[in-house]
Short mmCIF file of C-alpha atoms in Angstrom, two decimals:
data_model
loop_
_atom_site.label_atom_id
_atom_site.label_comp_id
_atom_site.label_asym_id
_atom_site.label_seq_id
_atom_site.Cartn_x
_atom_site.Cartn_y
_atom_site.Cartn_z
CA UNK T 232 62.53 84.15 107.48
CA UNK T 233 66.07 84.60 106.34
CA UNK T 234 67.99 82.34 103.68
CA UNK T 235 70.85 80.38 104.69
CA UNK T 236 73.86 82.36 103.16
CA UNK T 237 75.63 79.17 102.02
CA UNK T 238 72.36 78.16 100.03
CA UNK T 239 71.76 81.54 98.51
CA UNK T 240 73.33 82.59 95.37
CA UNK T 241 74.96 85.86 96.83
CA UNK T 242 78.49 86.84 97.17
CA UNK T 243 80.17 85.20 100.42
CA UNK T 244 83.16 87.56 101.66
CA UNK T 245 86.09 85.92 103.07
CA UNK T 246 85.36 83.58 106.09
CA UNK T 247 85.95 80.51 108.16
CA UNK T 248 82.48 78.83 108.84
CA UNK T 249 82.14 79.61 112.62
CA UNK T 250 82.34 76.82 115.34
CA UNK T 251 81.29 74.27 112.50
CA UNK T 252 84.30 72.11 111.90
CA UNK T 253 88.30 71.75 111.87
CA UNK T 254 88.15 70.72 108.26
CA UNK T 255 85.56 71.76 105.71
CA UNK T 256 85.00 69.36 102.77
CA UNK T 257 83.19 70.11 99.70
CA UNK T 258 82.35 67.87 96.69
CA UNK T 259 81.61 69.83 93.63
CA UNK T 260 78.75 67.85 91.96
CA UNK T 261 77.98 70.55 89.49
CA UNK T 262 79.07 74.39 89.03
CA UNK T 263 76.68 77.19 88.32
CA UNK T 264 75.90 78.20 84.94
CA UNK T 265 77.56 81.71 85.53
CA UNK T 266 79.94 82.66 88.09
CA UNK T 267 80.32 81.08 91.77
CA UNK T 268 84.28 81.30 91.45
CA UNK T 269 85.71 80.30 94.68
CA UNK T 270 88.96 81.70 96.42
CA UNK T 271 91.27 80.70 99.26
CA UNK T 272 93.35 83.03 101.37
CA UNK T 273 95.85 81.99 104.21
CA UNK T 274 95.02 83.67 107.48
CA UNK T 275 98.78 83.57 108.60
CA UNK T 276 99.74 85.66 105.70
CA UNK T 277 96.91 88.20 106.60
CA UNK T 278 97.78 88.41 110.07
CA UNK T 279 101.25 89.05 109.41
CA UNK T 280 100.24 91.65 107.31
CA UNK T 281 97.82 93.08 109.85
CA UNK T 282 100.51 93.10 112.49
CA UNK T 283 102.58 95.30 110.20
CA UNK T 284 99.84 97.71 108.98
CA UNK T 285 97.26 97.64 111.33
CA UNK T 286 98.12 96.18 114.66
CA UNK T 287 95.29 97.63 116.60
CA UNK T 288 92.67 95.83 114.63
CA UNK T 289 94.21 92.69 115.42
CA UNK T 290 93.69 93.47 118.99
CA UNK T 291 89.94 94.01 118.16
CA UNK T 292 89.81 90.68 116.56
CA UNK T 293 91.16 88.87 119.72
CA UNK T 294 88.43 90.58 122.00
CA UNK T 295 85.22 89.30 122.82
CA UNK T 296 82.61 89.79 119.97
CA UNK T 297 78.83 89.21 120.34
CA UNK T 298 77.22 87.67 117.29
CA UNK T 299 73.10 87.67 116.96
CA UNK T 300 71.68 84.50 118.05
CA UNK T 301 71.76 81.70 116.05
CA UNK T 302 69.35 78.90 116.09
CA UNK T 303 72.13 76.31 116.30
CA UNK T 304 74.77 77.52 118.82
CA UNK T 305 75.89 80.48 120.56
CA UNK T 306 78.63 82.24 118.36
CA UNK T 307 79.98 84.64 120.83
CA UNK T 308 83.80 84.57 121.52
CA UNK T 309 86.82 86.26 119.66
CA UNK T 310 87.27 86.38 115.75
CA UNK T 311 91.08 84.90 116.67
CA UNK T 312 92.40 82.48 118.83
CA UNK T 313 95.78 81.39 120.03
CA UNK T 314 96.58 77.85 120.86
CA UNK T 315 100.01 76.10 120.91
CA UNK T 316 101.81 79.01 119.15
CA UNK T 317 99.20 79.13 116.36
CA UNK T 318 96.63 81.67 115.53
CA UNK T 319 93.26 80.16 114.86
CA UNK T 320 90.66 82.39 112.82
CA UNK T 321 86.61 81.85 113.13
CA UNK T 322 85.51 84.86 111.15
CA UNK T 323 81.71 84.94 109.54
CA UNK T 324 80.27 88.16 107.88
CA UNK T 325 77.01 87.42 107.04
CA UNK T 326 75.26 88.03 110.52
CA UNK T 327 76.64 91.57 110.44
CA UNK T 328 75.77 92.21 106.93
CA UNK T 329 72.22 91.62 108.23
CA UNK T 330 72.80 93.38 111.11
CA UNK T 331 75.29 96.21 110.65
CA UNK T 332 74.10 98.09 113.63
CA UNK T 333 75.82 95.48 115.81
CA UNK T 334 79.27 96.38 114.84
CA UNK T 335 81.53 99.05 116.56
CA UNK T 336 83.43 101.10 114.36
CA UNK T 337 86.50 99.27 115.31
CA UNK T 338 85.15 96.14 114.70
CA UNK T 339 84.16 97.15 111.16
CA UNK T 340 87.41 98.62 110.47
CA UNK T 341 88.87 95.06 111.52
CA UNK T 342 86.76 93.07 109.31
CA UNK T 343 87.24 95.30 106.18
CA UNK T 344 90.85 95.21 106.79
CA UNK T 345 90.70 91.34 106.62
CA UNK T 346 88.78 91.39 103.64
CA UNK T 347 91.16 93.79 101.77
CA UNK T 348 94.07 91.74 102.70
CA UNK T 349 92.41 88.51 102.00
CA UNK T 350 91.47 89.93 98.44
CA UNK T 351 95.31 90.88 97.62
CA UNK T 352 96.63 87.68 98.84
CA UNK T 353 94.09 84.94 97.83
CA UNK T 354 94.07 82.45 95.18
CA UNK T 355 91.27 81.21 92.80
CA UNK T 356 90.30 77.61 92.79
CA UNK T 357 90.13 75.74 89.35
CA UNK T 358 86.84 73.72 90.96
CA UNK T 359 85.46 71.33 88.38
CA UNK T 360 82.58 68.88 88.72
CA UNK T 361 83.80 65.76 90.55
CA UNK T 362 86.10 67.78 92.62
CA UNK T 363 86.76 67.37 96.40
CA UNK T 364 87.81 70.06 98.49
CA UNK T 365 89.54 69.76 102.03
CA UNK T 366 89.82 73.49 103.60
CA UNK T 367 91.63 73.83 106.91
CA UNK T 368 88.82 76.00 108.54
CA UNK T 369 91.01 77.09 111.44
CA UNK T 370 93.53 78.54 109.16
CA UNK T 371 92.10 79.39 105.70
CA UNK T 372 89.60 81.79 104.94
CA UNK T 373 87.17 81.11 101.78
CA UNK T 374 85.04 83.30 99.60
CA UNK T 375 82.50 83.02 96.66
CA UNK T 376 81.43 85.01 93.98
CA UNK T 377 77.58 85.44 93.37
CA UNK T 378 76.24 82.91 90.86
CA UNK T 379 73.30 82.50 88.71
CA UNK T 380 71.85 78.90 87.53
CA UNK T 381 70.18 77.83 84.19
CA UNK T 382 67.68 75.34 83.67
CA UNK T 383 70.70 73.23 82.26
CA UNK T 384 73.08 73.67 84.50
CA UNK T 385 72.80 74.49 88.25
CA UNK T 386 75.27 74.71 90.97
CA UNK T 387 75.39 71.64 93.38
CA UNK T 388 78.01 71.49 96.21
CA UNK T 389 77.72 68.98 99.08
CA UNK T 390 79.39 70.30 102.53
CA UNK T 391 80.86 68.13 105.17
CA UNK T 392 82.39 69.11 108.63
CA UNK T 393 85.54 66.89 109.54
CA UNK T 394 87.92 66.56 112.58
CA UNK T 395 90.70 64.38 113.39
CA UNK T 396 90.81 64.17 117.36
CA UNK T 397 94.33 62.26 117.02
CA UNK T 398 96.29 64.52 114.40
CA UNK T 399 94.23 67.93 114.64
CA UNK T 400 95.47 71.07 115.95
CA UNK T 401 95.05 71.63 119.82
CA UNK T 402 92.02 73.87 120.26
CA UNK T 403 91.35 76.28 123.07
CA UNK T 404 88.76 75.37 125.51
CA UNK T 405 86.53 77.91 124.56
CA UNK T 406 86.46 76.82 120.98
CA UNK T 407 86.49 72.90 121.65
CA UNK T 408 83.57 72.96 124.51
CA UNK T 409 81.32 74.54 121.24
CA UNK T 410 82.08 72.06 118.68
CA UNK T 411 82.81 68.86 120.27
CA UNK T 412 79.01 68.16 120.96
CA UNK T 413 78.53 67.62 117.01
CA UNK T 414 81.19 64.77 117.00
CA UNK T 415 80.00 62.72 119.90
CA UNK T 416 79.83 59.17 119.24
CA UNK T 417 76.36 57.78 118.86
CA UNK T 418 75.26 54.30 119.35
CA UNK T 419 73.21 54.69 116.15
CA UNK T 420 73.96 57.27 113.43
CA UNK T 421 71.68 58.54 110.67
CA UNK T 422 73.27 59.86 107.73
CA UNK T 423 70.78 61.21 105.13
CA UNK T 424 71.51 60.47 101.52
CA UNK T 425 69.28 63.59 100.36
CA UNK T 426 69.05 67.22 101.33
CA UNK T 427 65.22 67.53 101.63
CA UNK T 428 65.73 71.45 101.93
CA UNK T 429 68.82 72.13 99.53
CA UNK T 430 67.98 76.05 99.63
CA UNK T 431 66.77 76.14 103.21
CA UNK T 432 63.46 77.62 101.98
CA UNK T 433 61.17 75.56 103.80
CA UNK T 434 63.00 75.07 107.18
CA UNK T 435 61.29 77.15 109.84
CA UNK T 436 64.54 78.00 111.78
CA UNK T 437 66.58 81.55 111.60
CA UNK T 438 69.78 81.97 109.46
CA UNK T 439 72.34 79.76 110.40
CA UNK T 440 74.87 82.59 111.00
CA UNK T 441 77.75 80.47 111.63
CA UNK T 442 78.33 80.34 108.11
CA UNK T 443 79.29 82.94 105.30
#
């Protein structure tokens, strides 16, 4: 069984959680003993740079991509979408790190270009225990350094996917149809107060390829 990338301790390249939510909220309960720095990069800035330096890779990002099958949802579709004059991004690396043979040379180049520019334009977050972060998951890429815990101090971050059906961005049908089911109103909702498998080590499902 593969480890959920978000719950492991390895580096996460710049990404936007694919078909997850429009807003990613993260509550910092505790930082790691060593490492775990977080970074944000505006995809609008990355997109504009790519249009100047490598427009062919932008075209590749807009094509249909085929991701490894995920136990949660079908991830196939473009990396970038256009909707109401905006460019939306839904990019994850982890599935291709584990399955590099699935990338064409053009796709590999496009991903590497996004990563390179993101590293150049990114900002580092000054995250402290008790902070709550809200990240536009359609417009901002986020990344994390590898980290190491200690017996006295262990990284613990709670993540929640949010949306605003009234004020949120207009989503293309291909994207909306793959995420709206998670936000359908239920007569009875059960929200667990504990994560019984915080490091995804006992779950029998395959890796959650929509993240990382």
